[in-house]
CSV table of C-alpha atoms in Angstrom, one decimal:
chain,number,residue,atom,x,y,z
A,1,MET,CA,23.6,-53.4,-41.4
A,2,HIS,CA,26.1,-51.2,-39.5
A,3,ALA,CA,24.4,-48.1,-40.8
A,4,SER,CA,21.0,-49.5,-39.9
A,5,ASN,CA,22.0,-50.0,-36.3
A,6,ARG,CA,23.3,-46.5,-36.1
A,7,ARG,CA,20.0,-45.2,-37.5
A,8,SER,CA,18.1,-47.3,-34.9
A,9,ARG,CA,20.2,-46.0,-32.0
A,10,ALA,CA,19.8,-42.4,-33.2
A,11,PHE,CA,16.0,-42.9,-33.5
A,12,GLY,CA,15.9,-44.4,-30.0
A,13,ALA,CA,17.9,-41.5,-28.6
A,14,ALA,CA,15.6,-39.0,-30.3
A,15,VAL,CA,12.5,-40.6,-28.9
A,16,ALA,CA,14.0,-40.7,-25.4
A,17,ALA,CA,14.9,-37.0,-25.8
A,18,ILE,CA,11.4,-36.1,-26.8
A,19,ILE,CA,9.9,-38.0,-23.9
A,20,MET,CA,12.3,-36.3,-21.4
A,21,ALA,CA,11.5,-32.9,-22.9
A,22,ALA,CA,7.8,-33.6,-22.6
A,23,VAL,CA,8.2,-34.6,-18.9
A,24,VAL,CA,10.2,-31.5,-18.2
A,25,LEU,CA,8.0,-29.1,-20.1
A,26,THR,CA,4.6,-30.4,-18.9
A,27,PRO,CA,3.2,-27.8,-16.5
A,28,GLN,CA,3.2,-29.1,-13.0
A,29,ALA,CA,0.6,-28.0,-10.4
A,30,ALA,CA,2.8,-25.8,-8.2
A,31,ASN,CA,1.7,-24.5,-4.9
A,32,ALA,CA,1.2,-20.7,-5.0
A,33,TYR,CA,0.3,-20.2,-1.3
A,34,SER,CA,2.5,-18.4,1.1
A,35,LEU,CA,2.6,-18.3,4.9
A,36,THR,CA,2.7,-15.4,7.3
A,37,GLY,CA,5.2,-17.2,9.6
A,38,CYS,CA,2.7,-17.1,12.5
A,39,HIS,CA,-0.1,-19.5,13.5
A,40,TRP,CA,-2.1,-20.5,16.6
A,41,PRO,CA,-0.7,-23.1,19.0
A,42,ALA,CA,-3.6,-25.3,18.1
A,43,SER,CA,-3.9,-28.7,19.8
A,44,GLY,CA,-5.2,-31.2,17.2
A,45,GLY,CA,-5.8,-28.2,14.9
A,46,LYS,CA,-8.6,-26.8,17.2
A,47,VAL,CA,-9.1,-23.1,16.7
A,48,THR,CA,-12.1,-21.0,17.8
A,49,TRP,CA,-12.8,-17.4,17.2
A,50,GLU,CA,-15.2,-14.7,18.3
A,51,ASN,CA,-17.6,-13.2,15.7
A,52,ASP,CA,-18.5,-9.7,16.9
A,53,ALA,CA,-20.0,-8.7,13.5
A,54,PRO,CA,-23.5,-7.3,13.4
A,55,ALA,CA,-26.3,-9.9,13.5
A,56,GLY,CA,-27.6,-10.9,10.1
A,57,SER,CA,-25.7,-11.1,6.8
A,58,TYR,CA,-22.3,-10.0,8.3
A,59,TYR,CA,-22.5,-12.4,11.2
A,60,ASN,CA,-23.8,-15.3,9.2
A,61,SER,CA,-21.3,-14.9,6.3
A,62,GLY,CA,-18.4,-14.7,8.9
A,63,THR,CA,-19.6,-17.8,10.7
A,64,ALA,CA,-20.0,-19.7,7.4
A,65,ALA,CA,-16.5,-18.6,6.4
A,66,GLY,CA,-15.0,-19.9,9.6
A,67,TYR,CA,-16.7,-23.3,9.2
A,68,SER,CA,-15.5,-23.4,5.6
A,69,TRP,CA,-11.9,-23.5,6.8
A,70,ALA,CA,-12.8,-26.2,9.4
A,71,ASN,CA,-14.6,-28.3,6.8
A,72,ALA,CA,-12.0,-28.1,4.0
A,73,THR,CA,-8.7,-28.3,6.0
A,74,ASP,CA,-7.1,-29.8,9.1
A,75,VAL,CA,-8.2,-26.8,11.1
A,76,ASN,CA,-10.8,-28.1,13.5
A,77,ASP,CA,-13.8,-26.4,15.2
A,78,MET,CA,-13.8,-22.7,14.2
A,79,SER,CA,-16.8,-22.1,16.3
A,80,PRO,CA,-17.5,-18.3,16.4
A,81,THR,CA,-18.1,-18.2,20.1
A,82,HIS,CA,-14.9,-17.2,21.8
A,83,GLY,CA,-11.2,-16.8,21.2
A,84,LEU,CA,-8.3,-14.4,20.7
A,85,MET,CA,-9.2,-14.0,17.0
A,86,VAL,CA,-12.0,-11.6,16.8
A,87,GLY,CA,-14.1,-10.5,13.8
A,88,PHE,CA,-15.5,-7.0,13.4
A,89,THR,CA,-16.9,-4.5,10.9
A,90,ASP,CA,-15.4,-1.0,10.9
A,91,ASN,CA,-16.1,1.6,8.2
A,92,LYS,CA,-12.8,3.1,7.3
A,93,GLY,CA,-13.9,4.8,4.1
A,94,ALA,CA,-12.3,4.5,0.7
A,95,ASN,CA,-9.0,3.0,1.9
A,96,GLY,CA,-8.8,0.5,-0.9
A,97,TYR,CA,-9.4,-2.6,1.2
A,98,ASP,CA,-12.6,-4.6,1.5
A,99,GLY,CA,-11.2,-6.1,4.8
A,100,TRP,CA,-8.0,-6.5,6.7
A,101,THR,CA,-6.5,-8.6,9.5
A,102,ASP,CA,-3.9,-7.4,12.0
A,103,TRP,CA,-2.2,-9.8,14.3
A,104,ASN,CA,0.6,-10.0,16.9
A,105,CYS,CA,3.2,-12.7,16.6
A,106,LEU,CA,5.5,-13.9,19.4
A,107,GLY,CA,8.2,-15.8,17.7
A,108,SER,CA,6.1,-17.9,15.3
A,109,THR,CA,3.0,-18.0,17.6
A,110,THR,CA,0.0,-15.8,17.0
A,111,THR,CA,-1.1,-14.2,20.2
A,112,PHE,CA,-4.2,-12.3,18.9
A,113,ALA,CA,-5.8,-11.3,15.7
A,114,ASN,CA,-8.4,-8.8,14.6
A,115,VAL,CA,-10.3,-9.7,11.5
A,116,THR,CA,-12.2,-6.6,10.0
A,117,LEU,CA,-14.5,-6.0,7.1
A,118,ASN,CA,-14.9,-2.5,5.7
A,119,PRO,CA,-18.6,-1.7,5.2
A,120,TYR,CA,-17.7,1.2,3.0
A,121,TYR,CA,-17.3,-1.3,0.3
A,122,THR,CA,-18.9,-4.5,1.6
A,123,ASN,CA,-22.3,-3.0,2.4
A,124,SER,CA,-23.0,-3.3,-1.4
A,125,PHE,CA,-21.9,-6.9,-1.4
A,126,SER,CA,-24.1,-10.0,-1.4
A,127,THR,CA,-23.8,-12.3,1.6
A,128,VAL,CA,-21.7,-14.8,-0.3
A,129,LYS,CA,-19.4,-12.1,-1.6
A,130,ARG,CA,-19.0,-10.9,2.0
A,131,GLN,CA,-18.2,-14.6,2.9
A,132,ALA,CA,-15.3,-14.4,0.3
A,133,ILE,CA,-13.8,-11.5,2.2
A,134,TRP,CA,-14.3,-13.2,5.6
A,135,THR,CA,-12.7,-16.4,4.3
A,136,HIS,CA,-9.7,-14.5,3.0
A,137,GLU,CA,-9.3,-12.5,6.3
A,138,LEU,CA,-9.7,-15.5,8.5
A,139,GLY,CA,-7.1,-17.2,6.3
A,140,HIS,CA,-4.7,-14.4,7.3
A,141,GLY,CA,-5.7,-14.8,10.9
A,142,LEU,CA,-4.9,-18.5,10.8
A,143,GLY,CA,-1.5,-18.0,9.2
A,144,LEU,CA,-1.8,-17.8,5.4
A,145,ASN,CA,-0.4,-14.9,3.4
A,146,HIS,CA,-1.4,-13.9,-0.1
A,147,SER,CA,-1.3,-16.5,-2.9
A,148,GLY,CA,0.1,-16.1,-6.3
A,149,SER,CA,-2.9,-18.0,-7.8
A,150,SER,CA,-5.6,-15.7,-9.1
A,151,ALA,CA,-8.1,-18.6,-8.4
A,152,ALA,CA,-7.2,-19.0,-4.7
A,153,ILE,CA,-9.3,-17.3,-2.0
A,154,MET,CA,-6.0,-16.0,-0.6
A,155,TYR,CA,-5.3,-14.0,-3.8
A,156,HIS,CA,-4.7,-10.3,-3.2
A,157,CYS,CA,-8.3,-9.5,-4.2
A,158,PRO,CA,-10.9,-12.0,-3.0
A,159,ALA,CA,-13.7,-9.9,-4.4
A,160,CYS,CA,-12.0,-10.2,-7.8
A,161,VAL,CA,-11.8,-14.0,-7.3
A,162,TYR,CA,-15.5,-14.1,-6.5
A,163,ASN,CA,-16.4,-11.8,-9.5
A,164,THR,CA,-14.3,-13.9,-11.9
A,165,TYR,CA,-14.9,-17.5,-10.7
A,166,GLY,CA,-17.7,-17.3,-8.1
A,167,TYR,CA,-15.4,-18.8,-5.4
A,168,TYR,CA,-16.0,-17.7,-1.8
A,169,TYR,CA,-14.5,-20.7,0.1
A,170,PRO,CA,-11.0,-22.2,0.4
A,171,ARG,CA,-9.6,-23.6,-2.9
A,172,PRO,CA,-7.1,-26.4,-3.3
A,173,ASP,CA,-4.1,-24.0,-3.1
A,174,ASP,CA,-5.5,-22.5,0.1
A,175,VAL,CA,-6.2,-26.0,1.6
A,176,ALA,CA,-2.6,-27.1,0.8
A,177,GLY,CA,-1.2,-24.1,2.5
A,178,MET,CA,-3.4,-24.3,5.6
A,179,ASN,CA,-2.6,-28.0,6.0
A,180,THR,CA,1.1,-27.2,6.4
A,181,LEU,CA,0.2,-25.3,9.6
A,182,TYR,CA,-2.4,-27.4,11.4
B,1,MET,CA,30.7,-15.5,46.8
B,2,ARG,CA,27.0,-15.7,47.3
B,3,THR,CA,26.5,-12.1,46.0
B,4,LEU,CA,28.6,-12.9,43.0
B,5,LEU,CA,26.5,-16.0,42.2
B,6,ILE,CA,23.3,-14.0,42.6
B,7,GLY,CA,24.7,-11.4,40.3
B,8,LEU,CA,25.7,-13.9,37.7
B,9,VAL,CA,22.2,-15.6,37.8
B,10,GLY,CA,20.6,-12.1,37.4
B,11,ILE,CA,22.8,-11.3,34.4
B,12,LEU,CA,22.0,-14.7,32.9
B,13,ALA,CA,18.2,-14.2,33.4
B,14,VAL,CA,18.3,-10.7,31.8
B,15,GLY,CA,20.2,-12.2,28.9
B,16,ILE,CA,17.7,-15.0,28.4
B,17,VAL,CA,14.8,-12.5,28.5
B,18,ALA,CA,16.6,-10.1,26.1
B,19,CYS,CA,17.4,-12.9,23.6
B,20,GLY,CA,13.9,-14.5,23.7
B,21,PRO,CA,11.3,-14.1,21.0
B,22,THR,CA,9.9,-10.6,20.6
B,23,THR,CA,6.4,-9.6,19.6
B,24,SER,CA,5.9,-8.3,16.0
B,25,LYS,CA,2.8,-6.6,14.6
B,26,HIS,CA,1.5,-7.3,11.1
B,27,MET,CA,-1.4,-6.4,8.8
B,28,GLU,CA,-2.6,-7.7,5.5
B,29,GLY,CA,-5.8,-7.0,3.6
B,30,SER,CA,-8.2,-7.7,0.8
B,31,ARG,CA,-7.7,-5.2,-2.0
B,32,HIS,CA,-11.0,-3.9,-3.3
B,33,GLU,CA,-9.6,-3.8,-6.9
B,34,LEU,CA,-6.2,-4.3,-8.6
B,35,PHE,CA,-4.8,-2.0,-11.3
B,36,ASP,CA,-3.0,-2.8,-14.5
B,37,SER,CA,-2.5,0.6,-16.1
B,38,VAL,CA,-2.1,4.3,-15.5
B,39,ARG,CA,-5.6,4.8,-16.9
B,40,SER,CA,-7.2,2.3,-14.5
B,41,ILE,CA,-5.7,3.8,-11.4
B,42,SER,CA,-6.3,7.3,-12.6
B,43,ALA,CA,-10.0,6.4,-13.1
B,44,ALA,CA,-10.1,5.4,-9.4
B,45,SER,CA,-8.3,8.6,-8.2
B,46,SER,CA,-9.5,12.1,-7.8
B,47,ASN,CA,-6.0,13.7,-7.8
B,48,VAL,CA,-2.6,12.8,-9.1
B,49,VAL,CA,0.1,14.9,-7.4
B,50,VAL,CA,3.8,15.1,-6.7
B,51,VAL,CA,4.3,15.9,-3.0
B,52,GLU,CA,7.1,16.3,-0.4
B,53,VAL,CA,6.2,14.9,3.0
B,54,GLN,CA,6.6,17.6,5.7
B,55,SER,CA,5.4,16.0,8.9
B,56,GLN,CA,3.5,13.0,10.3
B,57,ARG,CA,1.2,12.0,13.1
B,58,GLU,CA,-0.3,8.7,14.2
B,59,GLU,CA,-4.0,8.2,15.1
B,60,GLU,CA,-4.8,5.3,17.3
B,61,GLY,CA,-7.7,3.1,16.1
B,62,PRO,CA,-9.7,0.4,17.9
B,63,GLN,CA,-7.6,-2.2,16.0
B,64,ILE,CA,-4.7,-0.7,14.1
B,65,PRO,CA,-3.2,2.8,14.0
B,66,TYR,CA,-3.3,5.2,11.1
B,67,THR,CA,-0.6,7.5,9.9
B,68,ILE,CA,-1.5,11.0,8.5
B,69,SER,CA,1.3,12.7,6.5
B,70,ASP,CA,1.1,16.4,5.8
B,71,ALA,CA,2.6,17.1,2.4
B,72,LYS,CA,3.5,20.1,0.3
B,73,VAL,CA,2.0,19.8,-3.2
B,74,MET,CA,4.6,20.5,-5.9
B,75,THR,CA,2.9,19.4,-9.1
B,76,GLN,CA,-0.6,18.3,-10.1
B,77,PHE,CA,-1.4,16.1,-13.1
B,78,ALA,CA,-4.7,15.3,-15.0
B,79,PRO,CA,-4.1,12.0,-16.7
B,80,ALA,CA,-6.7,10.7,-19.1
B,81,GLY,CA,-9.8,9.3,-17.4
B,82,LEU,CA,-9.0,10.9,-14.0
B,83,GLY,CA,-11.8,10.3,-11.5
B,84,SER,CA,-14.0,8.6,-14.1
B,85,ALA,CA,-14.7,5.5,-12.0
B,86,ILE,CA,-15.5,7.2,-8.7
B,87,ASP,CA,-18.6,9.0,-7.6
B,88,LEU,CA,-17.8,12.4,-6.0
B,89,LYS,CA,-20.5,14.7,-4.9
B,90,THR,CA,-18.2,17.7,-5.4
B,91,PRO,CA,-14.9,17.9,-7.2
B,92,ARG,CA,-12.0,17.6,-4.8
B,93,GLU,CA,-9.6,20.5,-5.2
B,94,ILE,CA,-6.1,20.2,-3.7
B,95,GLY,CA,-4.3,23.4,-2.8
B,96,GLY,CA,-0.7,23.8,-1.6
B,97,GLU,CA,-0.9,21.1,1.0
B,98,VAL,CA,-2.6,17.7,1.3
B,99,ALA,CA,-3.1,15.3,4.3
B,100,VAL,CA,-2.5,11.7,3.2
B,101,ARG,CA,-4.0,9.0,5.4
B,102,GLN,CA,-2.5,5.5,5.5
B,103,MET,CA,-3.4,2.3,7.3
B,104,GLY,CA,-0.7,1.2,9.8
B,105,SER,CA,2.4,2.8,11.2
B,106,LYS,CA,6.1,2.3,11.2
B,107,GLU,CA,5.7,-0.2,14.0
B,108,VAL,CA,3.1,-2.3,12.1
B,109,SER,CA,4.3,-4.3,9.1
B,110,THR,CA,1.8,-3.3,6.3
B,111,PRO,CA,1.6,-4.2,2.6
B,112,ALA,CA,1.8,-0.5,1.7
B,113,PRO,CA,4.9,1.4,2.9
B,114,ILE,CA,4.3,4.4,5.2
B,115,LEU,CA,5.5,7.6,3.5
B,116,GLU,CA,8.8,9.0,4.8
B,117,ILE,CA,9.3,12.6,6.0
B,118,GLY,CA,11.5,14.6,3.6
B,119,ARG,CA,10.9,12.3,0.6
B,120,GLN,CA,9.1,13.2,-2.6
B,121,TYR,CA,6.4,11.0,-4.1
B,122,LEU,CA,4.0,10.8,-7.0
B,123,LEU,CA,0.7,9.9,-5.4
B,124,PHE,CA,-2.6,8.8,-6.9
B,125,LEU,CA,-5.1,9.9,-4.3
B,126,THR,CA,-8.7,9.2,-3.4
B,127,PRO,CA,-10.9,11.2,-0.9
B,128,SER,CA,-11.2,9.3,2.4
B,129,MET,CA,-15.0,9.5,2.3
B,130,LEU,CA,-14.8,9.7,6.2
B,131,ASP,CA,-16.6,12.1,8.4
B,132,GLY,CA,-15.3,14.9,10.6
B,133,GLU,CA,-11.6,16.1,10.3
B,134,ALA,CA,-10.7,13.0,8.3
B,135,ALA,CA,-13.2,14.1,5.6
B,136,LYS,CA,-10.5,16.5,4.3
B,137,GLN,CA,-7.9,13.7,4.1
B,138,PHE,CA,-7.0,11.5,1.2
B,139,TYR,CA,-6.1,7.8,1.0
B,140,VAL,CA,-3.5,6.6,-1.5
B,141,THR,CA,-5.5,4.8,-4.2
B,142,GLY,CA,-5.2,1.1,-3.8
B,143,GLY,CA,-2.8,1.0,-0.8
B,144,SER,CA,0.6,0.5,-2.3
B,145,ALA,CA,-0.6,0.8,-5.9
B,146,GLY,CA,-0.7,4.6,-5.9
B,147,ILE,CA,2.8,5.2,-4.5
B,148,TYR,CA,5.6,6.1,-6.9
B,149,SER,CA,8.9,7.5,-5.5
B,150,VAL,CA,10.5,10.4,-7.3
B,151,GLU,CA,13.9,9.4,-8.7
B,152,GLY,CA,15.4,12.1,-10.8
B,153,SER,CA,13.1,12.8,-13.7
B,154,HIS,CA,11.3,9.5,-13.3
B,155,PHE,CA,8.7,8.1,-10.9
B,156,VAL,CA,9.4,4.6,-9.8
B,157,HIS,CA,7.0,2.0,-8.4
B,158,GLY,CA,7.7,-0.6,-5.8
B,159,PRO,CA,8.6,-3.4,-5.8
B,160,PHE,CA,5.3,-4.1,-4.1
B,161,THR,CA,3.5,-7.4,-3.6
B,162,GLU,CA,-0.2,-6.5,-3.7
B,163,GLY,CA,-1.0,-8.0,-7.1
B,164,ASP,CA,-1.1,-4.9,-9.2
B,165,ASN,CA,0.5,-4.9,-12.7
B,166,LEU,CA,1.4,-1.2,-13.1
B,167,PRO,CA,4.3,0.3,-15.0
B,168,GLY,CA,7.5,0.2,-13.0
B,169,ALA,CA,8.5,3.7,-14.1
B,170,LEU,CA,6.6,6.7,-15.3
B,171,THR,CA,7.5,10.1,-16.7
B,172,THR,CA,5.5,13.3,-16.8
B,173,ALA,CA,4.6,12.5,-20.4
B,174,ASP,CA,2.8,9.3,-19.1
B,175,LEU,CA,0.6,11.5,-16.9
B,176,GLY,CA,-0.4,14.0,-19.5
B,177,GLY,CA,2.1,16.5,-18.2
């Protein structure tokens, strides 16, 4: 009887250990986003921008990218009508980048941002693939840095994300990051 | 007394302004492609060279500046697959000097480090594909991806944060040398 109790306690301890190990070892959905440290002083999340890209596919894909952030996150508006964040196209040749964003930061406040697509590469892209680049660059302009998730639009290479998964809009990791800012 | 007070207020005001937040300039981008091997980055490059940076100049752009480094070419390599993924109308020969064009400047925080005068680098290079004077210049392939610093008999990469998965160190044997 004594030995039976010991066996029972040992069995219980083993089951508890297995359960604890399972809890610890189960992959948790970790956030992979990162922040630039700068964002707009948005009241109620309201941000607008100015889309100066050429009319047609470039303008339309940029506008759609802006609204995709407003629709998916706590950023509001993103009308492409006016603002200190401005979108362009600028052919800079084979510099290795489909697009880029430069911004000035005063403390932790963004004071302006230029969002640029590089037609050297993007002229051969479809409209939705251009939207993937716009979404990524506007994400930088709003305050997100690169994500460690290869399925996030803020991954280092959004064209790769589009080619692999077909994504051209904010993904859950991007949304989680943006919602910490606005 | 009044003069002393005005002076103290002035000193205080200057101190507050001097200690206030300062403006910093940043740039991030969308890489066109990422590299995971010497072969893949060689395929996207026209030239692989060891250089020593001699001088630099900045070129103002409508949005961000560019830095052009004039470098002395010390060694050239022809690793397997060199240039096989790029379409060049004519082969790009590099002589004793090369002009390397990079986005940004030392005043703008960029994902790829700006080359430093007097230092030696192993560079994977791509023709700029620009017009005019810049047509003779080369970009570093893949921003930070194509930059290895020379450290003794090794070439050392990074650490960089642009998503590439390239070897951290290379030797001339890795480059077909």
